[in-house]
PDB file of C-alpha atoms in Angstrom:
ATOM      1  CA  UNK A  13      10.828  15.478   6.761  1.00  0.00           C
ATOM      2  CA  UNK A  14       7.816  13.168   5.869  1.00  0.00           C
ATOM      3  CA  UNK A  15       9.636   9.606   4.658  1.00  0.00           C
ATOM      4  CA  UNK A  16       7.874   6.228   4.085  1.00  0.00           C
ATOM      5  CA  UNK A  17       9.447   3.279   3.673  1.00  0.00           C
ATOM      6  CA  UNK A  18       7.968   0.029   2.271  1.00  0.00           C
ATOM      7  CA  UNK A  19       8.917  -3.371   3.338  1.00  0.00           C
ATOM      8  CA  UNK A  20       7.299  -7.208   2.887  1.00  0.00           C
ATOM      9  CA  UNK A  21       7.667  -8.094  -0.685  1.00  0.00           C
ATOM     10  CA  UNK A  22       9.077 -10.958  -2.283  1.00  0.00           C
ATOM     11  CA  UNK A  23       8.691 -14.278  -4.409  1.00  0.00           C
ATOM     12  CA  UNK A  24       5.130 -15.838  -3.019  1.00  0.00           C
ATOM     13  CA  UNK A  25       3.504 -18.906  -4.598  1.00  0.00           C
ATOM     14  CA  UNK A  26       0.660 -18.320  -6.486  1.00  0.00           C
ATOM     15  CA  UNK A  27      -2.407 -18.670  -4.245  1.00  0.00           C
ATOM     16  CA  UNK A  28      -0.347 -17.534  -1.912  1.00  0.00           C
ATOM     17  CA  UNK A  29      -0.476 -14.084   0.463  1.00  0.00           C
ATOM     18  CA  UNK A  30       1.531 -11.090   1.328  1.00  0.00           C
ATOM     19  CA  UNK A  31       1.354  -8.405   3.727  1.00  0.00           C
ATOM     20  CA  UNK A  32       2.690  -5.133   3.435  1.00  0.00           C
ATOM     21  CA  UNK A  33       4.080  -2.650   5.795  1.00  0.00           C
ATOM     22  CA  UNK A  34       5.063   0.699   5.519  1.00  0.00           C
ATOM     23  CA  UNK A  35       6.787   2.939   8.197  1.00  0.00           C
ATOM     24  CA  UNK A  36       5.366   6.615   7.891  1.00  0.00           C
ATOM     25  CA  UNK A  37       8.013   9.130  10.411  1.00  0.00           C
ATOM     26  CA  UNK A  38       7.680  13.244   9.872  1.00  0.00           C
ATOM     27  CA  UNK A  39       4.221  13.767  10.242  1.00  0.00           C
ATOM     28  CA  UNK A  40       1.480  13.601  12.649  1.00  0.00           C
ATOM     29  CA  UNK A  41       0.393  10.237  10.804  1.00  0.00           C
ATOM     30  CA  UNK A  42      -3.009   9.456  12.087  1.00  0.00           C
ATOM     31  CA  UNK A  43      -4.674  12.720  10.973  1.00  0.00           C
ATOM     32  CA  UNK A  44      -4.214  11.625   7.405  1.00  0.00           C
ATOM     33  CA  UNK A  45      -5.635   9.147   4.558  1.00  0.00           C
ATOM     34  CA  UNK A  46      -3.086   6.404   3.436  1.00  0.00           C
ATOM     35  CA  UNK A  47      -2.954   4.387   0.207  1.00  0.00           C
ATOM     36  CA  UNK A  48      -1.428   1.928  -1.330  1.00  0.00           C
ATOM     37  CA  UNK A  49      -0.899   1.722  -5.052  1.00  0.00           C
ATOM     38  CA  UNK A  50       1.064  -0.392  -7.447  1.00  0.00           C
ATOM     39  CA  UNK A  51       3.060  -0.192 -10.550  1.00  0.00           C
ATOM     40  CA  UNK A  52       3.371  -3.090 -13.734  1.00  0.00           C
ATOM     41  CA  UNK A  53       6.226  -2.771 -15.513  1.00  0.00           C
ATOM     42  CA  UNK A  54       5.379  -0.746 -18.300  1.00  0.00           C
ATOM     43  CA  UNK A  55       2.207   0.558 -16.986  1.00  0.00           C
ATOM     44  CA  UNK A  56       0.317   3.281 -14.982  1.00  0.00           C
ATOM     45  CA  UNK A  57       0.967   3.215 -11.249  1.00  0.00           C
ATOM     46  CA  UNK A  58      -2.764   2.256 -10.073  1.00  0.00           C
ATOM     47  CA  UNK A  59      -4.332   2.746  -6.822  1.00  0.00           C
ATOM     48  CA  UNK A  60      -4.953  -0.479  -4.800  1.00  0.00           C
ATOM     49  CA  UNK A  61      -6.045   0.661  -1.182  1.00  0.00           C
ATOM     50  CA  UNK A  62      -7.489   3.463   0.824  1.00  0.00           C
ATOM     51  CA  UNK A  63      -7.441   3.421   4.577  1.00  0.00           C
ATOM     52  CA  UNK A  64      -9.073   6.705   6.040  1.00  0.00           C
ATOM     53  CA  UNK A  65      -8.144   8.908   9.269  1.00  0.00           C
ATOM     54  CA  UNK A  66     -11.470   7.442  10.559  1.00  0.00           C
ATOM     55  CA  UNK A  67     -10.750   3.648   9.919  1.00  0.00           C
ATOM     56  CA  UNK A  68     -12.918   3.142   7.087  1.00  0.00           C
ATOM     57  CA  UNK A  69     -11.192   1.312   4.187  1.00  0.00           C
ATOM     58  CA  UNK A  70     -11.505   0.929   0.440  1.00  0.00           C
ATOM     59  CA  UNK A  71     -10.463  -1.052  -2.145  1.00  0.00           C
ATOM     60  CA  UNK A  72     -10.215  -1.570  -5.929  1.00  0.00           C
ATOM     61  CA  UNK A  73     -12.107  -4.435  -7.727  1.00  0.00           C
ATOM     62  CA  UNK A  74      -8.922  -5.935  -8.563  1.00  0.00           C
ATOM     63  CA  UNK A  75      -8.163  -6.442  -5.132  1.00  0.00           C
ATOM     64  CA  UNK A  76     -11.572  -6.383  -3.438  1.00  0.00           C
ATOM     65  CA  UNK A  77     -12.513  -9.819  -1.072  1.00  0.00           C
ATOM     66  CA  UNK A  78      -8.754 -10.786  -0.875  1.00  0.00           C
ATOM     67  CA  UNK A  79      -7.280  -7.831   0.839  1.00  0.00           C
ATOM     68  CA  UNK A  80      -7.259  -6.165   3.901  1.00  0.00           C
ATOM     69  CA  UNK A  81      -5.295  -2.528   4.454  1.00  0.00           C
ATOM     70  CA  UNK A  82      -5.092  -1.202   8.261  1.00  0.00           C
ATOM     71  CA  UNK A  83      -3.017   1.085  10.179  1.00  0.00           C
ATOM     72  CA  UNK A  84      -1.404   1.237  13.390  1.00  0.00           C
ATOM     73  CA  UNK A  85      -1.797   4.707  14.686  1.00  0.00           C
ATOM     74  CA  UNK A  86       0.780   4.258  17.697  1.00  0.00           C
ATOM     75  CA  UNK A  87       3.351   2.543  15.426  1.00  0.00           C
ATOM     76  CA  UNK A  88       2.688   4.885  12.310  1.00  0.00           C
ATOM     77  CA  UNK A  89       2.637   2.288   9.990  1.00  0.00           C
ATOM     78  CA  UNK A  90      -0.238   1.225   7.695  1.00  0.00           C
ATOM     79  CA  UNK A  91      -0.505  -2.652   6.123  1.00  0.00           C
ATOM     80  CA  UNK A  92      -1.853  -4.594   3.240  1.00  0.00           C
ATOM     81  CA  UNK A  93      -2.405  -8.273   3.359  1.00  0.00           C
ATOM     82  CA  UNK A  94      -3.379  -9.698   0.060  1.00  0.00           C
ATOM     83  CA  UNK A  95      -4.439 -13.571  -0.281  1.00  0.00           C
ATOM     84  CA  UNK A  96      -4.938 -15.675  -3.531  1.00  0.00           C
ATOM     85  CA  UNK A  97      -2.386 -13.861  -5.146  1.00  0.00           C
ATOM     86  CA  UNK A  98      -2.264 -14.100  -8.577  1.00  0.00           C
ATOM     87  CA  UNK A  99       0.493 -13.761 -10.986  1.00  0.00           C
ATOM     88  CA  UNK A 100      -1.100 -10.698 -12.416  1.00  0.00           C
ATOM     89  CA  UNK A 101      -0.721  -8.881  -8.896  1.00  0.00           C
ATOM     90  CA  UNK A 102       3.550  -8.925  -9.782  1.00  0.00           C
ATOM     91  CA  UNK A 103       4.292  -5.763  -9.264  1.00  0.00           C
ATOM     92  CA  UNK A 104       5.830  -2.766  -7.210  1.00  0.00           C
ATOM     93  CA  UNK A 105       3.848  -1.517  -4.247  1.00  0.00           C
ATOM     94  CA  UNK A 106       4.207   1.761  -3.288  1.00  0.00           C
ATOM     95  CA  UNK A 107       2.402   3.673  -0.288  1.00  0.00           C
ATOM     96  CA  UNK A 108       1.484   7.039  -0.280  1.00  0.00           C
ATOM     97  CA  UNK A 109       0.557   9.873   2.131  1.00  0.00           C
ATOM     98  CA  UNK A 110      -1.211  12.743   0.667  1.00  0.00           C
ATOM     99  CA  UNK A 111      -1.282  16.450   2.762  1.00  0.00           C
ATOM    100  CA  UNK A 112      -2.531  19.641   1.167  1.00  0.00           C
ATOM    101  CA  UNK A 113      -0.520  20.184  -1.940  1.00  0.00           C
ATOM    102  CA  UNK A 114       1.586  17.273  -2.036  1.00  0.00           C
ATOM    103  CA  UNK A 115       1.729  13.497  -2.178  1.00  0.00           C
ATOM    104  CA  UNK A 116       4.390  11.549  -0.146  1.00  0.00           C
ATOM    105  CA  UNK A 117       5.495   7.864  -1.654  1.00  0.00           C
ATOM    106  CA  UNK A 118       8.095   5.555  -0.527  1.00  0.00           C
ATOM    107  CA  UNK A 119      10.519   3.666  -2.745  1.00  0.00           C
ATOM    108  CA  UNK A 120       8.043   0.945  -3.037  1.00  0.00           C
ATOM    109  CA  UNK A 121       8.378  -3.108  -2.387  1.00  0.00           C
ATOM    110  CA  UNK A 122       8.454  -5.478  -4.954  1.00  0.00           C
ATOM    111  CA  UNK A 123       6.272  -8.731  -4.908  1.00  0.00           C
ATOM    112  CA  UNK A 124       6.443 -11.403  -7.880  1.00  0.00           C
ATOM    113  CA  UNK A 125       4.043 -13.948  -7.767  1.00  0.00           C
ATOM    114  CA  UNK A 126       5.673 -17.207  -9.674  1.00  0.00           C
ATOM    115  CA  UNK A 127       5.624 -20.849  -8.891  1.00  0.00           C
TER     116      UNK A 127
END
């Protein structure tokens, strides 16, 4: 059974950073893409992050030059790190593991960015 569980949120500063872990078990982990995407209250999730089988990475403009997303192949986990937060990245993050014909998410972590 493929679970992923999210963990790292919480109140940061604005200006602040975050980073984000999530623990992938049930699958062989490091043949597959992971993302991360997020969720505003009241609006569509939206994709954030893309870190390939291979390494490479992507990101969204919204995020792009103040993130980083990596994964640890031995430890099955992939991360985002996010700097210069801005109250306008408050929301849930969820990440996601996507196999033929299905896409695994985790219950997602919640990060507020308030002073």
């Amino acid at each position: 059974q493929v679970q992923l569980v999210e963990s790292g949120g919480g109140l940061v500063q604005p200006g602040g950073s975050v980073r984000l872990s999530c623990a992938v078990s049930g699958t062989i982990f490091r043949i597959y893409n992971m993302d991360w995407y997020r969720q505003i209250p009241g609006k569509e999730r939206e994709w954030v992050a893309t870190v390939n089988a291979d390494g490479s990475t992507n990101s969204a403009d919204s995020v792009k030059g103040r993130s980083t997303i990596s994964r640890d192949n031995a430890k099955t986990a992939v991360y985002l790190q996010i700097n210069s937060l801005k109250p306008e990245d408050t929301a849930v993050y969820y990440c996601q593991l996507s196999v033929p014909g299905r896409a695994y998410w985790g219950k997602g972590t919640l990060v507020t960015v308030s002073a």
